[in-house]
Amino acid sequence: MRRALISVSDKTGIVELGQKLAAAGVEILSTGGTSRVLREAGVAVKDVSDFTGFPEILDGRVKTLHPRVHGGILALRDREEHRRQMEEHGLLPIDAVVVNLYPFRETVSRPGARFEEIVEQIDIGGPSLIRAAAKNHRHVAVVVDPADYDRLAEAAGGGAPLGEGDRLALAAKAFRHTAAYDAVIAGYLSDRAGERFPEQLTLTYDRVQSLRYGENPHQPAAFYREPFAGPSTLAGARQLHGKELSYNNLLDADAALHLVREFQGPTAVAVKHTNPCGVGWGETLADAFHEAYEADPVSIFGGIIAVNRPLDGETARQMKEIFLEIVIAPEFTPEALEILTTKKNLRLLEIPGLLEPVREGVSARTVSGGLLVQGTDVAPVVPDSWRPVTKRIPSGAELEQMALAWRVVKHVKSNAIVLVHGRRTVGVGAGQMNRVGSARIAIAQAGELARGSVMASDAFFPMSDTVEEAAKAGVTAIVQPGGSIRDEESIRAADEAGIAMVFTGMRHFRHG
């Protein structure tokens, strides 16, 4: 290794690398801030402008885009014609390229950053250097990650040389680096231009952790973070205690997080297999958790709990008596932590931004040969816009419970039916092949508490049988989207039973 070009935005470990390369007799070419940092540390550096004989111009926008640089990187050392042309044009080989890119993502994330500032962080020369070196990786070592500096220095200093597999792995990482960089830029500019579903969709994520396995032990898995995931997301959670999270844990935790964020007052939700098994509300968080537990004391066993208030000692004492997998809260008081950390395997996730307003995003799901993309279902619940369709109008208390049930049912797999009585769910029917089947499950689960409850359905009733089942069970009010060609049959059945029914005009299917 005779010559290396180093130009990095992230200066982590760069001085140490420069010192090791210089000690190994490697000539170091560099630019701007990197050159200054290395020189101040006593590392001999040649500026790229001196190497090319052409100055940096346009406020540094053009500095490495030069034939002496790219010819030195791209030349095939084992091809006679390339060697002849290098000699003819006075080109010198560059054997290593150490580059990482302008902080575009960090600039976008900075509050108050102006569009002009953000655009200036679109790196041009850096990706060109990386791509050139990665293309010619048989002859040029390309390094974009400080974690690989020691390996490069070892090879330069006479240690184990970089083998074919090493060079290929570095090249692959380099192309991932530039691909992710471009994907973030494309996403940002597309959003700004209002291109919600562009003709080409390029997504990038950063790996948070490898997982032991996926849904089942024979399936490999990993967890990735969106580039701009903030503290209100699962990817932004801090794990304070407990075992490593599994694939299924993360799926359930995400479902619990989305559901609990639907509510303003003290709320506790319990989730199993991504469906809510109990939701409770109260004047205090301890009251809310008690209601959630009583909603289904059987299914909550081994469940995932999310609350929308700082978790206090009184609530923690209730939780300690039950086997739970995960507890999610915006904050844990010292007393709550002291109580819950006595359970060695219980995972505690703190999400400080849990109470932030929910913003519409995009959800994606793989299908065979493709990807389905849609906007997230974050439509607000506006009971004042609901249309009463029966002779009896729901009372104020019924309307309040219907609003709670409606917020829950949108998070239950279709076909979905939810019964609410008092301050908790009492029946949840999820994922059945017909709606009346879901209703029967919810009613059976509720038992005597079905009498006097309210019912929510995520989609319209295709016929009157669900209303008839609700009437037999003693349900007093129903909220559903409406829109069936047989709505009149359901309305007539509700009127005959004295049930109040309203149409929301909005469906909440949840197939995935």
Coordinates of C-alpha atoms in Angstrom, one line a residue:
M1 CA 0.0 0.0 0.0
R2 CA 1.8 3.1 -1.3
R3 CA -0.9 5.8 -1.3
A4 CA -4.2 6.4 0.5
L5 CA -6.8 9.1 0.1
I6 CA -8.5 10.1 3.3
S7 CA -11.5 12.5 3.4
V8 CA -14.0 12.1 6.1
S9 CA -16.9 14.0 7.6
D10 CA -17.0 11.8 10.8
K11 CA -13.4 12.2 12.2
T12 CA -13.8 9.4 14.7
G13 CA -10.5 7.5 14.9
I14 CA -9.0 9.2 11.8
V15 CA -5.9 10.6 13.6
E16 CA -5.0 7.2 14.9
L17 CA -5.5 5.7 11.4
G18 CA -3.4 8.4 9.8
Q19 CA -0.6 7.9 12.3
K20 CA -0.5 4.1 11.7
L21 CA -0.6 4.5 7.9
A22 CA 2.1 7.2 8.0
A23 CA 4.3 4.9 10.2
A24 CA 3.9 2.2 7.6
G25 CA 5.2 4.5 4.9
V26 CA 1.9 5.2 3.2
E27 CA 1.6 8.6 1.5
I28 CA -1.6 10.3 2.6
L29 CA -3.7 12.5 0.4
S30 CA -6.4 14.5 2.0
T31 CA -8.8 17.5 1.7
G32 CA -10.1 20.4 3.8
G33 CA -10.9 19.6 7.4
T34 CA -9.5 16.1 7.3
S35 CA -6.2 17.4 6.1
R36 CA -6.1 20.0 8.8
V37 CA -6.9 17.5 11.6
L38 CA -4.2 15.1 10.5
R39 CA -1.6 17.8 10.0
E40 CA -2.4 19.3 13.5
A41 CA -1.8 15.8 14.9
G42 CA 1.7 15.7 13.2
V43 CA 0.7 13.4 10.4
A44 CA 2.4 14.2 7.1
V45 CA -0.3 14.9 4.5
K46 CA -0.3 16.0 0.9
D47 CA -3.3 18.1 -0.1
V48 CA -5.3 16.7 -3.0
S49 CA -5.0 20.1 -4.8
D50 CA -1.2 19.7 -4.7
F51 CA -1.5 16.1 -6.0
T52 CA -3.8 17.1 -8.9
G53 CA -2.2 20.5 -9.6
F54 CA -5.7 22.0 -9.5
P55 CA -7.1 24.1 -6.6
E56 CA -10.3 23.4 -4.7
I57 CA -13.0 25.7 -6.3
L58 CA -16.6 26.7 -5.8
D59 CA -16.4 26.8 -2.0
G60 CA -15.0 23.3 -2.0
R61 CA -17.7 21.8 -4.1
V62 CA -15.1 20.6 -6.5
K63 CA -11.8 19.2 -5.1
T64 CA -11.5 15.4 -5.8
L65 CA -13.3 15.3 -9.1
H66 CA -10.2 15.1 -11.2
P67 CA -8.6 12.5 -13.6
R68 CA -5.5 12.2 -11.4
V69 CA -7.6 11.1 -8.5
H70 CA -10.1 8.9 -10.3
G71 CA -7.6 7.5 -12.7
G72 CA -5.4 6.6 -9.8
I73 CA -8.3 4.8 -8.2
L74 CA -9.9 3.1 -11.2
A75 CA -6.9 1.8 -13.0
L76 CA -6.6 -2.0 -13.3
R77 CA -3.1 -2.7 -12.1
D78 CA -3.0 -6.1 -13.9
R79 CA -4.0 -4.7 -17.3
E80 CA -1.0 -3.6 -19.5
E81 CA -3.0 -0.9 -21.4
H82 CA -4.1 0.7 -18.1
R83 CA -0.5 0.8 -16.9
R84 CA 0.7 2.3 -20.2
Q85 CA -2.0 5.0 -20.0
M86 CA -1.2 5.8 -16.4
E87 CA 2.5 6.3 -17.3
E88 CA 1.6 8.3 -20.4
H89 CA -0.6 10.7 -18.4
G90 CA 1.5 10.8 -15.2
L91 CA -1.1 9.1 -13.0
L92 CA -0.1 7.6 -9.7
P93 CA -2.0 4.7 -8.1
I94 CA -4.2 5.3 -5.1
D95 CA -4.4 2.0 -3.2
A96 CA -6.8 2.9 -0.4
V97 CA -9.8 5.3 -0.1
V98 CA -11.1 6.2 3.3
V99 CA -14.2 8.3 3.0
N100 CA -17.4 8.9 4.8
L101 CA -20.0 11.4 3.7
Y102 CA -21.4 14.8 4.6
P103 CA -23.8 14.8 7.5
F104 CA -27.0 15.1 5.4
R105 CA -29.2 13.1 7.8
E106 CA -27.9 14.9 10.8
T107 CA -28.6 18.3 9.2
V108 CA -32.2 17.3 8.3
S109 CA -32.7 16.2 11.9
R110 CA -31.4 19.5 13.4
P111 CA -34.3 21.8 14.4
G112 CA -34.5 24.9 12.3
A113 CA -32.2 23.7 9.6
R114 CA -32.9 25.7 6.4
F115 CA -33.4 24.0 3.0
E116 CA -30.3 25.7 1.6
E117 CA -28.2 24.3 4.4
I118 CA -29.6 20.8 3.9
V119 CA -28.9 20.8 0.2
E120 CA -25.3 21.8 0.8
Q121 CA -24.9 18.6 2.7
I122 CA -25.5 16.5 -0.4
D123 CA -22.0 15.1 -1.0
I124 CA -20.9 14.7 -4.6
G125 CA -17.2 14.0 -4.6
G126 CA -17.4 11.5 -1.6
P127 CA -19.8 9.1 -3.2
S128 CA -17.8 9.2 -6.5
L129 CA -14.6 8.3 -4.6
I130 CA -16.3 5.5 -2.7
R131 CA -18.0 4.0 -5.8
A132 CA -14.8 4.2 -7.8
A133 CA -12.8 2.4 -5.1
A134 CA -15.5 -0.2 -4.5
K135 CA -15.8 -0.9 -8.2
N136 CA -12.1 -1.5 -8.3
H137 CA -11.9 -3.3 -5.0
R138 CA -9.5 -6.0 -6.3
H139 CA -6.9 -3.3 -6.3
V140 CA -8.1 -0.6 -4.0
A141 CA -9.2 -1.0 -0.4
V142 CA -12.3 1.1 0.3
V143 CA -13.2 1.9 4.0
V144 CA -16.3 3.9 5.0
D145 CA -16.6 2.7 8.6
P146 CA -14.3 3.6 11.5
A147 CA -14.8 0.1 12.8
D148 CA -12.6 -1.1 9.8
Y149 CA -9.7 1.3 10.4
D150 CA -7.7 -1.2 12.5
R151 CA -8.0 -3.9 9.8
L152 CA -6.8 -1.4 7.1
A153 CA -3.9 -0.3 9.3
E154 CA -2.9 -3.9 10.1
A155 CA -2.7 -4.7 6.4
A156 CA -0.7 -1.5 5.6
G157 CA 1.7 -2.2 8.4
G158 CA 2.7 -5.6 7.1
G159 CA 0.2 -7.7 9.0
A160 CA -2.3 -10.1 7.4
P161 CA -3.1 -8.7 3.9
L162 CA -6.6 -7.9 2.8
G163 CA -7.8 -11.0 1.0
E164 CA -10.3 -11.2 -1.8
G165 CA -13.1 -11.9 0.7
D166 CA -12.1 -8.9 2.8
R167 CA -12.0 -6.6 -0.1
L168 CA -15.4 -7.8 -1.4
A169 CA -16.9 -7.3 2.1
L170 CA -15.5 -3.7 2.3
A171 CA -16.8 -2.9 -1.2
A172 CA -20.3 -4.2 -0.3
K173 CA -20.3 -2.1 2.8
A174 CA -19.2 0.9 0.8
F175 CA -22.1 0.5 -1.7
R176 CA -24.5 0.1 1.2
H177 CA -23.2 3.3 2.6
T178 CA -23.7 5.3 -0.6
A179 CA -27.0 3.6 -1.3
A180 CA -28.4 4.5 2.1
Y181 CA -27.1 8.0 1.8
D182 CA -28.8 8.5 -1.6
A183 CA -32.0 6.9 -0.3
V184 CA -32.2 9.4 2.6
I185 CA -31.7 12.3 0.2
A186 CA -34.3 10.9 -2.3
G187 CA -36.8 10.4 0.5
Y188 CA -36.3 13.9 1.9
L189 CA -36.6 15.6 -1.5
S190 CA -39.6 13.5 -2.5
D191 CA -41.4 14.4 0.7
R192 CA -40.6 18.1 0.1
A193 CA -41.9 17.8 -3.5
G194 CA -45.1 16.1 -2.3
E195 CA -44.2 12.8 -4.0
R196 CA -45.9 10.5 -1.6
F197 CA -45.7 7.3 -3.7
P198 CA -43.0 7.9 -6.3
E199 CA -42.5 5.8 -9.4
Q200 CA -39.4 4.3 -7.7
L201 CA -39.3 3.7 -3.9
T202 CA -36.0 3.3 -2.2
L203 CA -36.0 2.7 1.5
T204 CA -33.1 2.5 3.9
Y205 CA -32.8 1.3 7.5
D206 CA -30.0 1.0 10.0
R207 CA -29.6 -2.3 11.9
V208 CA -30.3 -2.0 15.6
Q209 CA -29.6 -5.6 16.5
S210 CA -29.6 -9.1 15.2
L211 CA -32.3 -11.2 16.8
R212 CA -32.0 -14.8 17.9
Y213 CA -34.7 -15.8 15.5
G214 CA -37.9 -14.6 13.9
E215 CA -41.4 -15.7 14.5
N216 CA -40.1 -19.3 14.8
P217 CA -36.7 -20.6 15.7
H218 CA -35.9 -21.7 12.1
Q219 CA -36.3 -18.1 10.8
P220 CA -33.3 -15.7 11.0
A221 CA -34.2 -12.1 11.9
A222 CA -32.9 -8.6 12.7
F223 CA -34.4 -5.3 13.8
Y224 CA -33.8 -2.1 11.8
R225 CA -34.4 1.5 12.5
E226 CA -35.7 4.2 10.2
P227 CA -33.2 7.0 9.5
F228 CA -35.2 9.6 11.3
A229 CA -36.8 7.5 14.0
G230 CA -37.3 9.7 17.0
P231 CA -37.9 9.1 20.8
S232 CA -41.6 8.5 20.2
T233 CA -41.0 5.3 18.3
L234 CA -40.2 1.7 19.3
A235 CA -36.8 2.1 17.6
G236 CA -36.2 5.1 19.9
A237 CA -37.0 3.1 23.1
R238 CA -34.5 2.7 25.9
Q239 CA -34.5 -0.8 27.4
L240 CA -33.9 -0.3 31.1
H241 CA -34.1 -3.9 32.2
G242 CA -34.7 -7.5 31.2
K243 CA -33.8 -10.0 28.5
E244 CA -33.0 -9.2 24.9
L245 CA -36.1 -8.4 22.9
S246 CA -37.3 -11.1 20.4
Y247 CA -38.9 -10.6 17.0
N248 CA -42.4 -11.4 18.4
N249 CA -41.8 -9.2 21.4
L250 CA -41.1 -6.3 19.1
L251 CA -44.2 -6.9 17.0
D252 CA -46.4 -7.0 20.1
A253 CA -44.7 -4.0 21.7
D254 CA -45.3 -2.0 18.5
A255 CA -49.0 -2.9 18.6
A256 CA -49.3 -1.9 22.2
L257 CA -47.5 1.4 21.6
H258 CA -49.8 2.3 18.7
L259 CA -52.9 1.5 20.7
V260 CA -52.0 3.2 23.9
R261 CA -51.3 6.4 22.0
E262 CA -54.9 6.6 21.0
F263 CA -55.9 7.8 24.5
Q264 CA -55.5 11.0 26.5
G265 CA -56.6 10.0 30.0
P266 CA -54.7 7.4 32.1
T267 CA -54.8 4.2 30.1
A268 CA -53.3 0.7 30.2
V269 CA -53.4 -1.7 27.4
A270 CA -52.5 -5.4 27.3
V271 CA -51.5 -7.1 24.0
K272 CA -51.1 -10.7 23.0
H273 CA -50.2 -11.8 19.5
T274 CA -50.6 -8.1 18.3
N275 CA -54.2 -8.0 19.4
P276 CA -55.4 -6.1 22.5
C277 CA -56.7 -8.5 25.1
G278 CA -57.5 -5.9 27.7
V279 CA -57.8 -2.1 27.7
G280 CA -58.6 -0.1 30.9
W281 CA -59.1 3.5 31.8
G282 CA -59.2 5.2 35.2
E283 CA -58.6 8.4 37.2
T284 CA -55.2 7.0 38.0
L285 CA -52.8 4.7 36.2
A286 CA -53.2 2.1 38.9
D287 CA -57.0 2.2 38.4
A288 CA -56.5 1.9 34.6
F289 CA -54.2 -1.1 34.9
H290 CA -56.6 -2.8 37.3
E291 CA -59.3 -2.4 34.7
A292 CA -57.1 -3.7 31.9
Y293 CA -56.2 -6.8 34.1
E294 CA -59.9 -7.5 34.9
A295 CA -60.8 -7.2 31.2
D296 CA -59.1 -10.6 30.6
P297 CA -57.1 -12.0 33.6
V298 CA -56.3 -15.1 31.6
S299 CA -54.9 -13.7 28.3
I300 CA -52.9 -11.0 30.1
F301 CA -50.6 -13.8 31.3
G302 CA -47.3 -13.4 29.3
G303 CA -48.7 -10.2 27.8
I304 CA -47.1 -6.9 26.7
I305 CA -48.3 -3.9 28.7
A306 CA -48.2 -0.2 27.6
V307 CA -49.3 2.8 29.7
N308 CA -49.5 6.4 28.8
R309 CA -48.4 7.9 32.1
P310 CA -45.2 7.6 34.1
L311 CA -45.3 4.2 35.8
D312 CA -45.5 4.6 39.5
G313 CA -45.0 2.3 42.5
E314 CA -48.7 1.5 43.1
T315 CA -49.1 0.3 39.5
A316 CA -45.8 -1.5 39.5
R317 CA -46.9 -3.5 42.6
Q318 CA -49.9 -4.7 40.7
M319 CA -47.8 -5.7 37.7
K320 CA -45.3 -7.6 39.8
E321 CA -48.0 -10.1 40.7
I322 CA -48.4 -11.2 37.1
F323 CA -46.1 -12.8 34.6
L324 CA -45.5 -10.2 31.9
E325 CA -43.1 -10.1 29.0
I326 CA -42.7 -6.3 28.5
V327 CA -43.9 -3.1 30.2
I328 CA -43.8 0.1 28.1
A329 CA -44.1 3.6 29.6
P330 CA -43.0 7.1 28.9
E331 CA -41.1 7.0 32.2
F332 CA -40.5 4.8 35.2
T333 CA -40.4 6.3 38.7
P334 CA -37.5 5.1 40.9
E335 CA -39.9 3.2 43.1
A336 CA -41.4 1.4 40.1
L337 CA -38.0 0.5 38.8
E338 CA -37.0 -0.9 42.2
I339 CA -40.1 -3.1 42.3
L340 CA -40.1 -4.3 38.7
T341 CA -36.4 -4.9 38.3
T342 CA -36.7 -7.7 40.9
K343 CA -38.2 -9.7 38.0
K344 CA -35.0 -10.7 36.2
N345 CA -36.5 -11.4 32.7
L346 CA -39.1 -8.6 32.6
R347 CA -38.3 -6.1 29.8
L348 CA -38.8 -2.5 30.7
L349 CA -39.0 -0.1 27.8
E350 CA -38.9 3.7 28.3
I351 CA -40.3 5.8 25.4
P352 CA -40.1 9.4 26.5
G353 CA -41.9 10.7 23.4
L354 CA -44.8 8.3 23.8
L355 CA -47.2 11.2 24.5
E356 CA -46.3 13.2 21.5
P357 CA -49.1 13.7 18.9
V358 CA -49.3 10.9 16.4
R359 CA -48.2 11.9 12.8
E360 CA -49.3 10.2 9.7
G361 CA -46.5 8.0 8.2
V362 CA -46.2 5.2 5.8
S363 CA -46.5 1.5 6.4
A364 CA -45.1 -1.1 4.1
R365 CA -45.6 -4.9 3.9
T366 CA -43.8 -7.4 1.7
V367 CA -45.8 -9.6 -0.7
S368 CA -44.5 -12.2 -3.1
G369 CA -42.4 -10.3 -5.6
G370 CA -43.3 -6.8 -4.2
L371 CA -44.2 -4.4 -1.5
L372 CA -47.5 -2.9 -0.5
V373 CA -47.3 0.7 0.8
Q374 CA -50.0 2.8 2.4
G375 CA -50.5 5.8 4.7
T376 CA -50.9 4.8 8.3
D377 CA -54.3 4.8 9.9
V378 CA -54.1 7.8 12.2
A379 CA -57.5 9.4 11.4
P380 CA -58.8 11.2 14.4
V381 CA -61.9 10.0 16.3
V382 CA -64.5 12.7 16.0
P383 CA -67.8 11.5 17.7
D384 CA -69.5 14.8 16.8
S385 CA -69.3 13.7 13.1
W386 CA -71.0 10.4 13.7
R387 CA -74.5 9.9 12.3
P388 CA -77.2 8.4 14.5
V389 CA -79.3 6.1 12.3
T390 CA -81.7 4.5 14.9
K391 CA -84.8 5.9 16.6
R392 CA -82.9 5.9 19.9
I393 CA -80.0 8.3 20.2
P394 CA -77.1 7.1 22.3
S395 CA -76.8 8.7 25.8
G396 CA -73.7 10.8 26.7
A397 CA -72.3 7.9 28.7
E398 CA -72.9 5.5 25.9
L399 CA -71.3 7.9 23.4
E400 CA -68.2 8.2 25.6
Q401 CA -67.8 4.4 25.8
M402 CA -68.5 4.1 22.1
A403 CA -65.6 6.5 21.4
L404 CA -63.3 4.3 23.6
A405 CA -64.4 1.1 21.9
W406 CA -63.9 2.7 18.4
R407 CA -60.3 3.6 19.3
V408 CA -59.6 0.0 20.4
V409 CA -61.4 -1.8 17.5
K410 CA -59.1 -0.1 14.8
H411 CA -56.2 -2.0 16.5
V412 CA -57.9 -5.4 16.4
K413 CA -57.3 -7.8 13.4
S414 CA -60.3 -7.9 11.1
N415 CA -63.0 -9.0 11.3
A416 CA -63.0 -7.1 14.6
I417 CA -65.6 -6.6 17.3
V418 CA -65.0 -4.9 20.7
L419 CA -67.3 -4.6 23.7
V420 CA -66.8 -2.0 26.3
H421 CA -68.5 -1.8 29.7
G422 CA -67.7 0.8 32.2
R423 CA -64.0 1.6 32.0
R424 CA -62.7 -1.4 30.3
T425 CA -63.0 -3.7 27.3
V426 CA -65.0 -6.8 28.3
G427 CA -64.9 -8.7 25.0
V428 CA -62.7 -8.8 21.9
G429 CA -63.4 -10.8 18.8
A430 CA -60.5 -10.8 16.4
G431 CA -59.6 -12.1 13.0
Q432 CA -62.6 -14.3 12.3
M433 CA -63.6 -15.2 8.7
N434 CA -67.1 -13.7 9.3
R435 CA -68.2 -10.8 11.4
V436 CA -70.9 -12.6 13.4
G437 CA -68.3 -15.1 14.5
S438 CA -66.1 -12.3 15.9
A439 CA -69.2 -10.9 17.7
R440 CA -70.0 -14.3 19.3
I441 CA -66.5 -14.6 20.6
A442 CA -66.5 -11.1 22.1
I443 CA -70.0 -11.7 23.6
A444 CA -69.0 -15.1 25.1
Q445 CA -65.8 -13.5 26.6
A446 CA -67.9 -10.7 28.1
G447 CA -70.4 -13.1 29.7
E448 CA -72.8 -11.2 32.0
L449 CA -70.9 -7.9 31.3
A450 CA -72.1 -8.0 27.7
R451 CA -75.5 -6.7 29.2
G452 CA -75.3 -2.9 29.2
S453 CA -72.1 -2.8 27.1
V454 CA -71.5 -1.0 23.9
M455 CA -70.2 -2.6 20.7
A456 CA -67.7 -1.4 18.0
S457 CA -67.2 -3.0 14.7
D458 CA -64.3 -2.1 12.4
A459 CA -66.4 -2.5 9.2
F460 CA -70.1 -2.5 8.3
F461 CA -72.5 -5.4 9.0
P462 CA -73.2 -7.2 5.8
M463 CA -76.5 -8.4 7.3
S464 CA -78.5 -8.0 10.5
D465 CA -77.2 -11.2 12.3
T466 CA -74.5 -9.3 14.3
V467 CA -77.1 -6.8 15.6
E468 CA -79.4 -9.7 16.5
E469 CA -76.6 -11.4 18.5
A470 CA -75.8 -8.0 20.2
A471 CA -79.5 -7.6 21.1
K472 CA -79.7 -11.1 22.7
A473 CA -76.6 -10.4 24.8
G474 CA -78.0 -7.0 26.1
V475 CA -75.7 -4.6 24.2
T476 CA -77.2 -1.1 24.4
A477 CA -75.4 0.8 21.7
I478 CA -73.3 0.1 18.5
V479 CA -70.8 2.1 16.6
Q480 CA -69.9 0.9 13.1
P481 CA -68.9 2.5 9.7
G482 CA -72.1 1.8 7.8
G483 CA -72.2 1.6 4.1
S484 CA -73.7 -1.9 3.5
I485 CA -76.4 -2.3 0.8
R486 CA -78.3 -4.0 3.7
D487 CA -77.8 -1.3 6.3
E488 CA -81.6 -0.9 6.6
E489 CA -81.9 -4.5 7.9
S490 CA -79.4 -3.8 10.6
I491 CA -81.0 -0.5 11.5
R492 CA -84.4 -2.2 11.7
A493 CA -83.1 -4.9 14.0
A494 CA -81.5 -2.3 16.2
D495 CA -84.7 -0.4 16.5
E496 CA -86.7 -3.5 17.3
A497 CA -84.2 -4.2 20.2
G498 CA -84.0 -0.5 21.4
I499 CA -80.3 -0.4 20.5
A500 CA -78.8 3.0 19.6
M501 CA -76.6 2.8 16.6
V502 CA -74.3 5.4 14.9
F503 CA -72.4 5.3 11.6
T504 CA -68.9 6.8 11.5
G505 CA -68.5 6.7 7.7
M506 CA -65.0 5.4 8.2
R507 CA -63.7 1.8 8.1
H508 CA -60.7 0.5 10.1
F509 CA -59.8 -2.8 8.5
R510 CA -56.6 -4.3 9.9
H511 CA -55.6 -7.2 7.7
G512 CA -51.9 -7.4 8.4

